Amino acid sequence: MVYLKTDEEVELLRKANLLVGKTLAELAKAIQPGVTTRQLDKIAESFIRDNGAIPTFKGFPNPYGGPFPASICTSVNEQVVHGIPNDNPLKEGDIVSIDCGTKLDGYCGDSCYTFAVGEISQEVQNLLDVTKQSLYLGIEQAVVGRRLGDISNTIQSHCEKNGYGVVREFVGHGIGKEMHEDPQVPNYGRRGNGILLKSGLCIAIEPMITMGAKEIYMQEDRWGIVTRDRKPAAHFEHSICVRKGKADILSSFEEIEKVLREKSL
Ligand code: MG
Ligand code: MG
């Protein structure tokens, strides 16, 4: 069942999503060689709770095993998604995708950003750049009158044109009172296919893109998803609302990228 959101609901979704952006900006300040993903998780959980929200990932049920034990997913290098924070220090040249979800006043935020740890290779930087570009190209398609497949196909074409793999097993989703609502939003598909996009449809668009082959496997913890060829993967996600002419992006990378610019000075 696809629920279109009222304007009031969209504003509540925006508040939850902007809090995710602020949380990721707090983490951007802390990301450097030597920091552990468990330390980042502590910062995120405190920040989310201090702002009156709930970290929706914590305790999230898993059809394959136990509930998710942390407030953020931290996926390092060849991990694609759903990495559990741990005590391994991040190293210079690593990348870490941090996916974060909040529930504020009954509505969900969900957004992800892939960060460089110190200096990374040009090859890996290109993967991050193309993945983020594909997200924004997909968002350009999220307008009234287009179809879901137009978003999917645009993301897939841009990433494959650049020689990258598009993960099939995990997809974007509707977002509202629940973090995962209908419809599914794949990062691959055919132009002109899928549901017609209507004003008020709120979805999380989240390309999960690999430097090599698209095949993945699940780690023994039953959460972490890793590329089979162990090449790095990137993941960027925005929650958006379909509108006429131009989608309304409810999450934001602005504060994250302000921190990153300040750090690079
Ligand atoms: Mg997410
Ligand atoms: Mg999501």
PDB file of C-alpha atoms in Angstrom, residues 75-252:
ATOM      1  CA  SER A  75      30.047  -0.077   6.414  1.00  0.00           C
ATOM      2  CA  VAL A  76      33.802   0.100   5.805  1.00  0.00           C
ATOM      3  CA  ASN A  77      35.494  -0.361   2.391  1.00  0.00           C
ATOM      4  CA  GLU A  78      34.152  -3.644   0.921  1.00  0.00           C
ATOM      5  CA  GLN A  79      31.152  -3.585   3.249  1.00  0.00           C
ATOM      6  CA  VAL A  80      28.189  -2.325   1.229  1.00  0.00           C
ATOM      7  CA  VAL A  81      25.496  -1.825   3.884  1.00  0.00           C
ATOM      8  CA  HIS A  82      24.405  -2.823   7.402  1.00  0.00           C
ATOM      9  CA  GLY A  83      27.881  -2.978   8.951  1.00  0.00           C
ATOM     10  CA  ILE A  84      27.712  -3.285  12.749  1.00  0.00           C
ATOM     11  CA  PRO A  85      29.900  -0.739  14.579  1.00  0.00           C
ATOM     12  CA  ASN A  86      32.948  -2.355  16.213  1.00  0.00           C
ATOM     13  CA  ASP A  87      36.251  -1.595  17.944  1.00  0.00           C
ATOM     14  CA  ASN A  88      38.478  -1.628  14.859  1.00  0.00           C
ATOM     15  CA  PRO A  89      40.056   1.804  14.356  1.00  0.00           C
ATOM     16  CA  LEU A  90      39.428   3.391  10.956  1.00  0.00           C
ATOM     17  CA  LYS A  91      42.617   3.730   8.915  1.00  0.00           C
ATOM     18  CA  GLU A  92      43.927   6.411   6.567  1.00  0.00           C
ATOM     19  CA  GLY A  93      42.569   5.639   3.082  1.00  0.00           C
ATOM     20  CA  ASP A  94      39.445   3.800   4.290  1.00  0.00           C
ATOM     21  CA  ILE A  95      35.932   4.796   3.328  1.00  0.00           C
ATOM     22  CA  VAL A  96      32.990   4.405   5.696  1.00  0.00           C
ATOM     23  CA  SER A  97      29.324   4.590   4.716  1.00  0.00           C
ATOM     24  CA  ILE A  98      27.264   5.793   7.648  1.00  0.00           C
ATOM     25  CA  ASP A  99      23.563   5.109   7.392  1.00  0.00           C
ATOM     26  CA  CYS A 100      21.420   6.743  10.065  1.00  0.00           C
ATOM     27  CA  GLY A 101      17.734   6.620  10.915  1.00  0.00           C
ATOM     28  CA  THR A 102      15.671   8.647  13.369  1.00  0.00           C
ATOM     29  CA  LYS A 103      12.083   8.734  14.538  1.00  0.00           C
ATOM     30  CA  LEU A 104      10.946  12.179  15.659  1.00  0.00           C
ATOM     31  CA  ASP A 105       7.337  12.987  16.612  1.00  0.00           C
ATOM     32  CA  GLY A 106       6.255   9.710  15.007  1.00  0.00           C
ATOM     33  CA  TYR A 107       7.933  10.208  11.619  1.00  0.00           C
ATOM     34  CA  CYS A 108      11.111   8.677  10.237  1.00  0.00           C
ATOM     35  CA  GLY A 109      14.329  10.085   8.846  1.00  0.00           C
ATOM     36  CA  ASP A 110      16.746   7.970   6.801  1.00  0.00           C
ATOM     37  CA  SER A 111      19.902   9.141   5.039  1.00  0.00           C
ATOM     38  CA  CYS A 112      23.389   7.846   4.336  1.00  0.00           C
ATOM     39  CA  TYR A 113      26.747   9.378   3.382  1.00  0.00           C
ATOM     40  CA  THR A 114      30.022   7.711   2.476  1.00  0.00           C
ATOM     41  CA  PHE A 115      33.006   9.434   4.114  1.00  0.00           C
ATOM     42  CA  ALA A 116      36.698   9.331   3.280  1.00  0.00           C
ATOM     43  CA  VAL A 117      39.016   8.635   6.225  1.00  0.00           C
ATOM     44  CA  GLY A 118      42.003  10.946   5.722  1.00  0.00           C
ATOM     45  CA  GLU A 119      43.319  10.857   2.157  1.00  0.00           C
ATOM     46  CA  ILE A 120      41.798   8.297  -0.216  1.00  0.00           C
ATOM     47  CA  SER A 121      42.926   7.209  -3.692  1.00  0.00           C
ATOM     48  CA  GLN A 122      41.579   8.996  -6.771  1.00  0.00           C
ATOM     49  CA  GLU A 123      40.067   5.670  -7.866  1.00  0.00           C
ATOM     50  CA  VAL A 124      37.970   5.415  -4.690  1.00  0.00           C
ATOM     51  CA  GLN A 125      37.109   9.125  -4.787  1.00  0.00           C
ATOM     52  CA  ASN A 126      35.641   8.555  -8.266  1.00  0.00           C
ATOM     53  CA  LEU A 127      33.429   5.793  -6.879  1.00  0.00           C
ATOM     54  CA  LEU A 128      32.106   8.182  -4.214  1.00  0.00           C
ATOM     55  CA  ASP A 129      31.595  10.992  -6.737  1.00  0.00           C
ATOM     56  CA  VAL A 130      29.730   8.833  -9.261  1.00  0.00           C
ATOM     57  CA  THR A 131      27.524   7.238  -6.576  1.00  0.00           C
ATOM     58  CA  LYS A 132      26.518  10.638  -5.200  1.00  0.00           C
ATOM     59  CA  GLN A 133      25.944  11.984  -8.730  1.00  0.00           C
ATOM     60  CA  SER A 134      23.683   9.004  -9.459  1.00  0.00           C
ATOM     61  CA  LEU A 135      21.616   9.822  -6.369  1.00  0.00           C
ATOM     62  CA  TYR A 136      21.028  13.407  -7.513  1.00  0.00           C
ATOM     63  CA  LEU A 137      20.329  12.307 -11.112  1.00  0.00           C
ATOM     64  CA  GLY A 138      17.770   9.853  -9.723  1.00  0.00           C
ATOM     65  CA  ILE A 139      16.198  12.607  -7.607  1.00  0.00           C
ATOM     66  CA  GLU A 140      15.809  14.755 -10.766  1.00  0.00           C
ATOM     67  CA  GLN A 141      13.498  12.012 -12.071  1.00  0.00           C
ATOM     68  CA  ALA A 142      11.370  11.978  -8.901  1.00  0.00           C
ATOM     69  CA  VAL A 143       8.737  14.350 -10.243  1.00  0.00           C
ATOM     70  CA  VAL A 144       5.029  14.116 -10.887  1.00  0.00           C
ATOM     71  CA  GLY A 145       4.221  12.256 -14.095  1.00  0.00           C
ATOM     72  CA  ARG A 146       7.368  10.136 -14.272  1.00  0.00           C
ATOM     73  CA  ARG A 147       7.498   6.484 -13.256  1.00  0.00           C
ATOM     74  CA  LEU A 148       9.500   4.776 -10.554  1.00  0.00           C
ATOM     75  CA  GLY A 149      11.544   2.962 -13.204  1.00  0.00           C
ATOM     76  CA  ASP A 150      12.784   6.315 -14.507  1.00  0.00           C
ATOM     77  CA  ILE A 151      14.545   6.904 -11.166  1.00  0.00           C
ATOM     78  CA  SER A 152      15.907   3.345 -11.101  1.00  0.00           C
ATOM     79  CA  ASN A 153      17.110   3.343 -14.692  1.00  0.00           C
ATOM     80  CA  THR A 154      18.819   6.732 -14.354  1.00  0.00           C
ATOM     81  CA  ILE A 155      20.837   5.556 -11.344  1.00  0.00           C
ATOM     82  CA  GLN A 156      21.748   2.261 -13.002  1.00  0.00           C
ATOM     83  CA  SER A 157      22.777   3.846 -16.320  1.00  0.00           C
ATOM     84  CA  HIS A 158      25.005   6.456 -14.717  1.00  0.00           C
ATOM     85  CA  CYS A 159      26.827   3.956 -12.511  1.00  0.00           C
ATOM     86  CA  GLU A 160      27.207   1.233 -15.130  1.00  0.00           C
ATOM     87  CA  LYS A 161      28.397   3.772 -17.719  1.00  0.00           C
ATOM     88  CA  ASN A 162      31.221   4.483 -15.274  1.00  0.00           C
ATOM     89  CA  GLY A 163      32.073   0.785 -14.977  1.00  0.00           C
ATOM     90  CA  TYR A 164      30.556   0.212 -11.536  1.00  0.00           C
ATOM     91  CA  GLY A 165      28.250  -2.501 -10.195  1.00  0.00           C
ATOM     92  CA  VAL A 166      24.699  -1.846  -8.998  1.00  0.00           C
ATOM     93  CA  VAL A 167      23.648  -4.009  -6.035  1.00  0.00           C
ATOM     94  CA  ARG A 168      20.345  -5.748  -6.693  1.00  0.00           C
ATOM     95  CA  GLU A 169      19.448  -7.319  -3.334  1.00  0.00           C
ATOM     96  CA  PHE A 170      18.916  -4.060  -1.416  1.00  0.00           C
ATOM     97  CA  VAL A 171      16.755  -1.174  -2.559  1.00  0.00           C
ATOM     98  CA  GLY A 172      15.313   2.162  -1.511  1.00  0.00           C
ATOM     99  CA  HIS A 173      11.812   2.405  -0.052  1.00  0.00           C
ATOM    100  CA  GLY A 174       8.854   4.497   0.860  1.00  0.00           C
ATOM    101  CA  ILE A 175       9.229   6.390   4.151  1.00  0.00           C
ATOM    102  CA  GLY A 176       6.718   7.773   6.616  1.00  0.00           C
ATOM    103  CA  LYS A 177       5.577   6.636  10.046  1.00  0.00           C
ATOM    104  CA  GLU A 178       7.496   3.461   9.224  1.00  0.00           C
ATOM    105  CA  MET A 179      11.098   3.541   8.064  1.00  0.00           C
ATOM    106  CA  HIS A 180      10.335   1.051   5.307  1.00  0.00           C
ATOM    107  CA  GLU A 181       7.055   1.525   3.474  1.00  0.00           C
ATOM    108  CA  ASP A 182       5.919   0.718  -0.054  1.00  0.00           C
ATOM    109  CA  PRO A 183       7.019   1.114  -2.759  1.00  0.00           C
ATOM    110  CA  GLN A 184      10.433  -0.497  -3.122  1.00  0.00           C
ATOM    111  CA  VAL A 185      12.808   1.789  -5.017  1.00  0.00           C
ATOM    112  CA  PRO A 186      15.403  -0.326  -6.870  1.00  0.00           C
ATOM    113  CA  ASN A 187      18.609   1.189  -8.219  1.00  0.00           C
ATOM    114  CA  TYR A 188      18.156  -0.709 -11.476  1.00  0.00           C
ATOM    115  CA  GLY A 189      15.222  -1.027 -13.849  1.00  0.00           C
ATOM    116  CA  ARG A 190      13.565   0.092 -17.014  1.00  0.00           C
ATOM    117  CA  ARG A 191      12.506   3.573 -17.985  1.00  0.00           C
ATOM    118  CA  GLY A 192       8.705   3.818 -18.198  1.00  0.00           C
ATOM    119  CA  ASN A 193       8.153   0.897 -15.803  1.00  0.00           C
ATOM    120  CA  GLY A 194       6.771   0.930 -12.287  1.00  0.00           C
ATOM    121  CA  ILE A 195       4.198   3.079 -10.519  1.00  0.00           C
ATOM    122  CA  LEU A 196       3.333   6.568 -11.688  1.00  0.00           C
ATOM    123  CA  LEU A 197       4.872   9.168  -9.364  1.00  0.00           C
ATOM    124  CA  LYS A 198       2.378  11.407  -7.584  1.00  0.00           C
ATOM    125  CA  SER A 199       2.812  14.532  -5.462  1.00  0.00           C
ATOM    126  CA  GLY A 200       3.288  13.596  -1.814  1.00  0.00           C
ATOM    127  CA  LEU A 201       4.993  10.256  -2.454  1.00  0.00           C
ATOM    128  CA  CYS A 202       7.887  10.160   0.025  1.00  0.00           C
ATOM    129  CA  ILE A 203      10.721   7.760  -0.744  1.00  0.00           C
ATOM    130  CA  ALA A 204      14.295   7.077   0.274  1.00  0.00           C
ATOM    131  CA  ILE A 205      16.530   6.797  -2.790  1.00  0.00           C
ATOM    132  CA  GLU A 206      19.773   5.019  -1.965  1.00  0.00           C
ATOM    133  CA  PRO A 207      22.224   3.803  -4.607  1.00  0.00           C
ATOM    134  CA  MET A 208      24.541   1.068  -3.286  1.00  0.00           C
ATOM    135  CA  ILE A 209      27.336   0.939  -5.835  1.00  0.00           C
ATOM    136  CA  THR A 210      30.401  -1.304  -6.097  1.00  0.00           C
ATOM    137  CA  MET A 211      33.759  -0.572  -7.688  1.00  0.00           C
ATOM    138  CA  GLY A 212      33.866  -4.095  -9.155  1.00  0.00           C
ATOM    139  CA  ALA A 213      31.237  -6.797  -9.589  1.00  0.00           C
ATOM    140  CA  LYS A 214      27.757  -6.329  -8.106  1.00  0.00           C
ATOM    141  CA  GLU A 215      27.687  -9.666  -6.250  1.00  0.00           C
ATOM    142  CA  ILE A 216      27.520  -9.598  -2.471  1.00  0.00           C
ATOM    143  CA  TYR A 217      27.369 -11.935   0.511  1.00  0.00           C
ATOM    144  CA  MET A 218      26.178 -11.708   4.104  1.00  0.00           C
ATOM    145  CA  GLN A 219      28.731 -11.797   6.933  1.00  0.00           C
ATOM    146  CA  GLU A 220      28.522 -14.252   9.818  1.00  0.00           C
ATOM    147  CA  ASP A 221      26.924 -11.613  12.067  1.00  0.00           C
ATOM    148  CA  ARG A 222      23.897 -11.877   9.706  1.00  0.00           C
ATOM    149  CA  TRP A 223      23.943  -8.116   9.138  1.00  0.00           C
ATOM    150  CA  GLY A 224      27.048  -6.907   7.290  1.00  0.00           C
ATOM    151  CA  ILE A 225      26.841  -7.136   3.504  1.00  0.00           C
ATOM    152  CA  VAL A 226      30.171  -7.362   1.670  1.00  0.00           C
ATOM    153  CA  THR A 227      31.207  -7.375  -2.010  1.00  0.00           C
ATOM    154  CA  ARG A 228      32.239 -10.855  -3.146  1.00  0.00           C
ATOM    155  CA  ASP A 229      35.334  -9.488  -4.894  1.00  0.00           C
ATOM    156  CA  ARG A 230      36.197  -7.394  -1.799  1.00  0.00           C
ATOM    157  CA  LYS A 231      36.354  -4.209  -3.836  1.00  0.00           C
ATOM    158  CA  PRO A 232      35.002  -1.084  -2.133  1.00  0.00           C
ATOM    159  CA  ALA A 233      31.374   0.018  -2.246  1.00  0.00           C
ATOM    160  CA  ALA A 234      29.676   3.379  -1.712  1.00  0.00           C
ATOM    161  CA  HIS A 235      26.200   4.279  -0.453  1.00  0.00           C
ATOM    162  CA  PHE A 236      24.474   7.667  -0.504  1.00  0.00           C
ATOM    163  CA  GLU A 237      20.835   8.138   0.491  1.00  0.00           C
ATOM    164  CA  HIS A 238      18.332  10.977   0.586  1.00  0.00           C
ATOM    165  CA  SER A 239      14.692  10.886   1.656  1.00  0.00           C
ATOM    166  CA  ILE A 240      12.638  12.968  -0.770  1.00  0.00           C
ATOM    167  CA  CYS A 241       9.083  13.973  -1.558  1.00  0.00           C
ATOM    168  CA  VAL A 242       7.851  13.795  -5.158  1.00  0.00           C
ATOM    169  CA  ARG A 243       6.546  17.162  -6.356  1.00  0.00           C
ATOM    170  CA  LYS A 244       5.585  18.765  -9.636  1.00  0.00           C
ATOM    171  CA  GLY A 245       8.656  19.928 -11.577  1.00  0.00           C
ATOM    172  CA  LYS A 246      11.217  19.302  -8.808  1.00  0.00           C
ATOM    173  CA  ALA A 247      11.489  16.850  -5.937  1.00  0.00           C
ATOM    174  CA  ASP A 248      11.678  18.211  -2.394  1.00  0.00           C
ATOM    175  CA  ILE A 249      14.795  16.740  -0.723  1.00  0.00           C
ATOM    176  CA  LEU A 250      13.871  16.219   2.951  1.00  0.00           C
ATOM    177  CA  SER A 251      17.286  15.099   4.228  1.00  0.00           C
ATOM    178  CA  SER A 252      20.374  17.252   3.718  1.00  0.00           C
TER     179      SER A 252
END
